[in-house]
XYZ file of C-alpha atoms in Angstrom:
405
model
C 87.428 151.301 73.092
C 90.670 153.569 73.516
C 91.578 152.896 69.787
C 87.767 153.775 68.492
C 88.093 156.992 70.692
C 91.501 157.651 69.057
C 90.192 157.299 65.439
C 86.929 159.349 65.890
C 89.035 162.020 67.540
C 91.409 162.105 64.811
C 88.997 162.562 62.315
C 86.529 164.811 64.037
C 88.694 166.883 65.830
C 86.576 166.155 68.783
C 89.746 166.930 71.382
C 90.284 169.885 69.694
C 93.785 170.089 67.849
C 94.148 166.474 67.909
C 97.628 166.500 66.233
C 99.212 168.256 69.589
C 97.899 165.430 71.853
C 98.770 162.365 69.828
C 101.096 162.812 66.589
C 99.625 160.967 63.449
C 103.041 158.680 63.643
C 101.809 157.470 67.214
C 98.619 156.855 66.168
C 99.539 154.597 63.364
C 102.000 153.244 65.656
C 99.390 152.052 68.084
C 97.386 150.902 65.355
C 100.008 148.689 63.892
C 101.183 147.272 67.206
C 98.159 146.245 68.437
C 97.645 143.317 65.886
C 100.988 141.901 66.920
C 99.773 141.942 70.813
C 96.710 140.063 69.546
C 98.328 137.713 67.375
C 101.115 137.067 70.151
C 98.469 135.657 72.088
C 97.532 132.810 70.235
C 99.364 129.995 68.300
C 96.804 129.419 65.678
C 95.772 132.320 62.985
C 94.641 132.653 59.493
C 95.669 134.417 56.310
C 93.540 135.789 53.748
C 95.445 134.655 50.187
C 93.758 137.072 48.187
C 94.669 140.090 50.455
C 98.142 138.982 50.634
C 98.163 138.844 46.959
C 96.805 142.302 46.406
C 99.533 143.377 49.081
C 102.227 141.834 46.909
C 100.725 143.452 43.786
C 101.062 146.693 45.404
C 104.599 146.269 46.621
C 105.988 144.896 42.920
C 104.190 148.034 41.653
C 106.167 150.480 43.749
C 109.649 148.338 43.294
C 108.569 149.078 39.260
C 107.841 152.614 39.376
C 109.812 155.323 40.819
C 107.731 157.319 43.553
C 107.205 160.688 43.167
C 109.292 162.658 45.603
C 107.572 163.916 48.703
C 104.478 161.696 48.220
C 105.345 159.006 50.685
C 104.305 156.339 48.526
C 106.122 153.775 50.520
C 105.244 154.773 53.978
C 101.491 154.584 52.915
C 102.083 151.307 51.624
C 103.610 150.059 54.648
C 100.732 152.018 56.937
C 98.057 150.322 54.534
C 99.386 146.966 55.248
C 99.558 147.598 59.114
C 96.168 148.890 59.359
C 94.794 145.937 57.385
C 96.430 143.496 59.908
C 94.396 145.452 62.545
C 91.018 145.666 60.695
C 90.713 143.284 57.752
C 90.821 139.448 57.659
C 94.206 139.907 56.306
C 95.236 137.889 59.287
C 93.261 136.463 62.076
C 92.842 134.752 65.169
C 90.411 134.258 68.146
C 91.897 137.203 69.839
C 91.900 139.954 67.130
C 88.364 139.030 65.490
C 87.150 139.618 69.420
C 89.027 142.934 69.311
C 87.495 143.778 66.251
C 83.972 143.078 67.213
C 84.142 145.287 69.910
C 85.806 147.893 68.089
C 83.008 147.698 65.252
C 80.459 147.859 68.153
C 82.276 151.037 69.675
C 82.938 152.686 66.464
C 79.382 152.487 65.055
C 77.907 153.882 68.248
C 80.475 156.942 68.079
C 79.600 157.563 64.415
C 75.823 157.909 65.115
C 77.023 160.206 68.226
C 78.781 162.211 66.124
C 76.051 163.036 63.799
C 73.509 163.626 66.791
C 76.238 166.058 68.323
C 76.558 167.978 65.174
C 72.988 168.885 65.382
C 72.829 169.485 68.894
C 75.620 172.026 68.514
C 73.917 173.292 65.394
C 70.733 174.339 67.434
C 72.559 175.609 70.281
C 74.912 177.907 68.234
C 71.690 179.193 66.405
C 69.755 180.003 69.723
C 72.852 181.493 71.438
C 74.941 183.132 68.798
C 72.148 183.706 66.366
C 73.871 181.617 63.509
C 74.248 177.987 63.711
C 77.383 176.141 62.873
C 77.113 172.563 61.584
C 80.689 171.674 61.220
C 81.789 172.293 64.687
C 82.436 168.597 65.534
C 83.656 167.364 61.742
C 85.083 170.435 60.151
C 85.138 168.917 56.838
C 81.407 168.497 55.072
C 82.152 165.646 53.191
C 83.526 163.736 56.151
C 80.236 164.712 58.005
C 78.289 163.555 55.232
C 79.751 159.946 54.861
C 79.432 159.651 58.686
C 75.544 160.758 58.085
C 75.129 158.034 55.483
C 76.770 155.297 57.623
C 74.660 156.522 60.553
C 71.495 156.342 58.396
C 71.922 153.146 56.870
C 72.501 151.524 60.570
C 69.681 153.086 62.014
C 67.314 152.040 58.889
C 68.262 148.328 59.310
C 68.027 148.516 62.896
C 64.357 150.191 62.609
C 63.217 147.715 59.789
C 64.545 144.451 61.440
C 63.092 145.802 65.030
C 62.954 143.606 68.151
C 60.006 142.401 70.126
C 61.021 143.975 73.363
C 61.912 147.541 71.337
C 59.720 150.246 73.548
C 58.075 153.299 71.680
C 60.587 155.360 73.296
C 63.683 153.473 71.624
C 61.908 153.519 68.292
C 61.244 157.212 68.346
C 64.904 158.061 69.253
C 65.747 155.748 66.281
C 63.561 157.718 64.145
C 65.036 161.158 65.300
C 68.511 159.367 64.780
C 67.322 158.719 61.297
C 65.905 162.156 60.400
C 69.297 163.905 61.962
C 71.353 161.721 60.025
C 69.734 162.413 56.635
C 69.634 166.257 57.410
C 73.305 166.125 58.381
C 74.140 163.994 54.921
C 72.145 166.634 52.652
C 73.873 169.597 54.783
C 77.120 168.017 54.158
C 76.553 168.325 50.198
C 77.842 164.869 49.071
C 75.907 163.877 46.188
C 77.684 160.624 46.089
C 76.934 159.718 49.711
C 73.189 160.589 48.763
C 73.390 158.189 45.954
C 74.958 155.394 48.064
C 72.214 155.843 50.908
C 69.844 155.368 48.451
C 71.288 152.528 46.940
C 71.349 151.067 50.307
C 67.811 151.655 51.441
C 66.616 149.857 48.122
C 68.633 146.867 49.270
C 67.121 147.003 52.931
C 63.685 147.549 51.283
C 63.965 144.410 49.174
C 65.200 142.239 52.058
C 62.271 143.363 54.555
C 59.637 143.693 52.139
C 57.438 141.541 54.437
C 57.430 144.132 57.018
C 55.759 146.681 55.847
C 54.384 147.801 59.550
C 57.889 148.804 60.096
C 57.945 151.145 57.351
C 55.481 153.273 58.854
C 58.527 154.363 61.261
C 60.817 154.650 58.238
C 58.406 157.020 56.629
C 57.628 159.104 59.831
C 61.562 159.796 59.922
C 61.324 160.544 56.404
C 58.535 162.989 56.519
C 60.037 164.423 59.898
C 63.486 165.306 57.754
C 61.398 167.148 54.784
C 59.737 169.121 57.488
C 62.906 170.056 59.280
C 64.824 170.856 55.885
C 61.695 172.988 54.625
C 61.824 175.030 58.349
C 65.921 175.033 58.263
C 65.758 176.608 54.837
C 68.613 177.143 52.180
C 71.273 176.419 54.315
C 70.796 172.608 54.505
C 70.510 172.197 50.743
C 72.838 175.088 49.667
C 75.957 172.525 49.191
C 73.794 170.001 47.129
C 72.229 173.063 45.200
C 75.523 174.708 44.268
C 77.001 171.614 42.644
C 73.938 170.973 40.635
C 74.328 174.580 39.282
C 77.694 173.912 38.618
C 76.997 170.798 36.730
C 74.263 172.704 34.899
C 76.327 175.393 33.709
C 78.949 172.732 32.427
C 76.538 170.703 31.014
C 77.728 167.605 33.091
C 76.129 165.835 36.014
C 79.671 164.427 37.119
C 81.450 167.713 36.474
C 83.244 167.714 40.031
C 84.675 164.375 39.334
C 85.183 164.301 35.640
C 88.689 165.634 35.473
C 90.012 163.493 38.345
C 88.475 160.266 36.708
C 90.280 161.360 33.604
C 93.201 161.593 35.272
C 92.939 158.075 36.709
C 92.399 156.450 33.657
C 95.260 158.262 32.200
C 97.499 156.998 34.629
C 96.138 153.774 33.952
C 96.870 154.299 29.989
C 100.535 154.725 31.103
C 101.190 151.253 32.551
C 97.895 149.015 32.164
C 99.299 145.997 33.774
C 100.841 146.835 37.382
C 99.520 150.357 37.455
C 102.082 153.633 38.284
C 102.680 152.348 41.717
C 100.557 152.338 44.962
C 99.084 155.598 46.085
C 101.142 157.034 43.067
C 100.184 159.962 41.103
C 101.338 161.526 37.879
C 98.737 163.603 36.812
C 97.069 166.469 39.062
C 93.252 168.014 38.156
C 92.251 170.497 40.170
C 89.227 172.734 39.669
C 88.443 176.373 40.574
C 85.978 178.696 39.366
C 84.612 175.811 37.178
C 87.808 175.563 35.489
C 91.089 173.279 35.062
C 93.761 175.557 36.543
C 96.468 173.072 36.979
C 97.258 169.734 35.126
C 100.893 169.260 35.695
C 102.745 165.432 35.221
C 105.129 164.502 38.225
C 104.058 167.055 40.652
C 104.624 165.774 44.466
C 101.590 167.324 46.162
C 98.733 165.373 47.175
C 95.559 165.264 45.045
C 92.049 163.427 45.861
C 91.931 160.294 43.878
C 88.238 161.196 42.826
C 87.325 157.248 42.948
C 88.638 154.292 44.885
C 87.918 151.889 42.020
C 89.670 154.110 39.576
C 92.733 154.591 41.921
C 92.867 151.063 42.415
C 92.943 150.561 38.619
C 95.412 153.272 38.183
C 97.737 152.597 41.265
C 98.129 148.892 40.852
C 96.721 148.222 37.114
C 94.548 145.312 35.786
C 96.335 142.844 38.094
C 95.260 145.060 41.406
C 91.815 146.126 40.231
C 91.041 142.127 39.292
C 92.134 140.916 42.579
C 89.455 143.834 44.125
C 86.849 142.838 41.946
C 86.876 138.887 43.027
C 87.550 139.999 46.586
C 84.296 142.439 46.503
C 82.130 139.659 44.856
C 83.143 136.994 47.503
C 82.028 139.379 50.261
C 78.545 140.009 48.543
C 78.434 136.043 48.437
C 79.414 135.712 52.048
C 76.652 138.165 52.922
C 74.265 136.301 51.044
C 75.079 133.103 52.609
C 74.824 134.630 55.790
C 71.454 135.762 55.074
C 70.322 132.643 53.837
C 71.814 130.966 57.149
C 69.556 133.175 59.019
C 72.200 135.713 60.536
C 70.101 138.844 61.902
C 73.116 140.945 60.867
C 73.590 139.915 57.412
C 71.029 142.551 55.831
C 72.927 145.432 57.513
C 76.514 144.208 56.383
C 75.109 144.050 52.545
C 73.534 147.339 52.948
C 76.716 148.764 54.176
C 78.851 147.063 51.907
C 76.408 148.352 48.936
C 77.192 152.062 50.770
C 80.720 151.678 50.835
C 81.158 150.261 47.155
C 78.635 152.892 45.422
C 80.475 155.564 47.408
C 83.728 154.625 46.564
C 82.985 155.540 42.970
C 83.039 159.248 43.894
C 85.395 159.041 46.744
C 89.158 157.706 46.710
C 89.445 156.250 50.427
C 90.200 152.516 49.470
C 94.188 152.706 49.450
C 94.467 155.408 51.833
C 95.080 154.327 55.619
C 94.278 157.529 57.338
C 90.582 157.794 55.660
C 87.538 157.348 57.945
C 86.008 155.218 55.403
C 89.005 153.358 54.923
C 88.469 152.341 58.969
C 85.018 151.405 58.546
C 85.125 149.677 55.063
C 87.781 147.269 56.254
C 86.668 146.396 59.680
C 83.070 145.843 58.026
C 85.121 143.251 55.925
C 86.228 141.475 58.986
C 82.698 141.513 60.409
C 81.368 140.134 57.127
C 83.582 137.040 57.301
C 84.140 136.676 60.963
C 84.219 132.955 61.429
C 82.849 132.729 65.034
C 79.244 133.063 63.872
C 78.050 129.440 63.956
C 75.161 129.664 61.390
C 77.515 130.710 58.860
C 80.119 128.676 57.062
C 82.690 130.119 54.940
C 83.154 129.626 51.509
C 87.123 129.275 51.307
C 87.042 129.431 47.368
C 85.830 132.789 47.490
C 87.510 134.684 50.300
C 90.801 132.626 50.152
C 91.905 131.519 53.813
C 95.047 129.899 54.556
C 95.023 127.918 57.959
C 98.628 128.718 59.369
C 99.761 126.988 62.668
């Protein structure tokens, strides 16, 4: 619970200026030491060889490439490995998997709480200040949009799955939460998140095609969202409409990402086999007033990767990219196997995996341990490959597990 609060607080500024309370280095120290403590409680653990191989490729890519000055690529790589030990199946044991299960439960609830709290504070500031402020809990619109999309998929799965003991009040609360999540998602203006949620919802509709009665609640939530957006007016859709206006002016729907994608592909062209180095960067493209104002080789400042898939390709080359593709295929196969085995959580896991995979086309969080999406994604993978589920047999050939004493 403490770690989930620290992570959400660090991402959302819910504790005010969080950096003055707990420094980032102390946060990472807590995150990296925790799995060591949990592993020390048991003599038996497993190691995922696919993730070990990917970490090895990342390390070799750094050894063969000189990291950009002041970019802290080596430190980022160490934090990446430490966070994988905490969140992912890189190492696993009974105690650490139990910890991840509790962490997942708390984090999912806290993400939903953040979205609802954002709406409540907006309404409060609208009534008492005369000007509503949406980004009080989460200051970055894109991050809030990602949280809202994650919450929307989770609540949609809950509504479609349903339970016999669900009360009308509980269902109404979920419908209101879904409407709030969709509204906040659009407000944040992330078109990638909107597309990711659409893909995840289509998956859920296909899985639950025989539960049409449950769709009535979903339609009610969607209709409520449309009504709310109509009442709120232009503020809710301002960012999305602005991006489409920029795209139209430049004759490209992907204009806001095109330059970043081109930079990653050019970096991949430099060293195709092992890449330019883990989280390294040699090209920077910044858009301002719809124009490229800076393309500087070997610049030391940080740049948004623009795509998780392309950042893996540019940083670790074909070797690392192929490993990630095999890893992703294995995850989808594991979800399918769990669903056929009767696991009621499998559809949610599959929908969230689609949400993260599609979102990764537009956001470069895969290698960056400080990102909220990184935290959610790797924790999700641990839930998908949870060996404690008695109705599910892991396909070792796809997920690559070593058993170690």
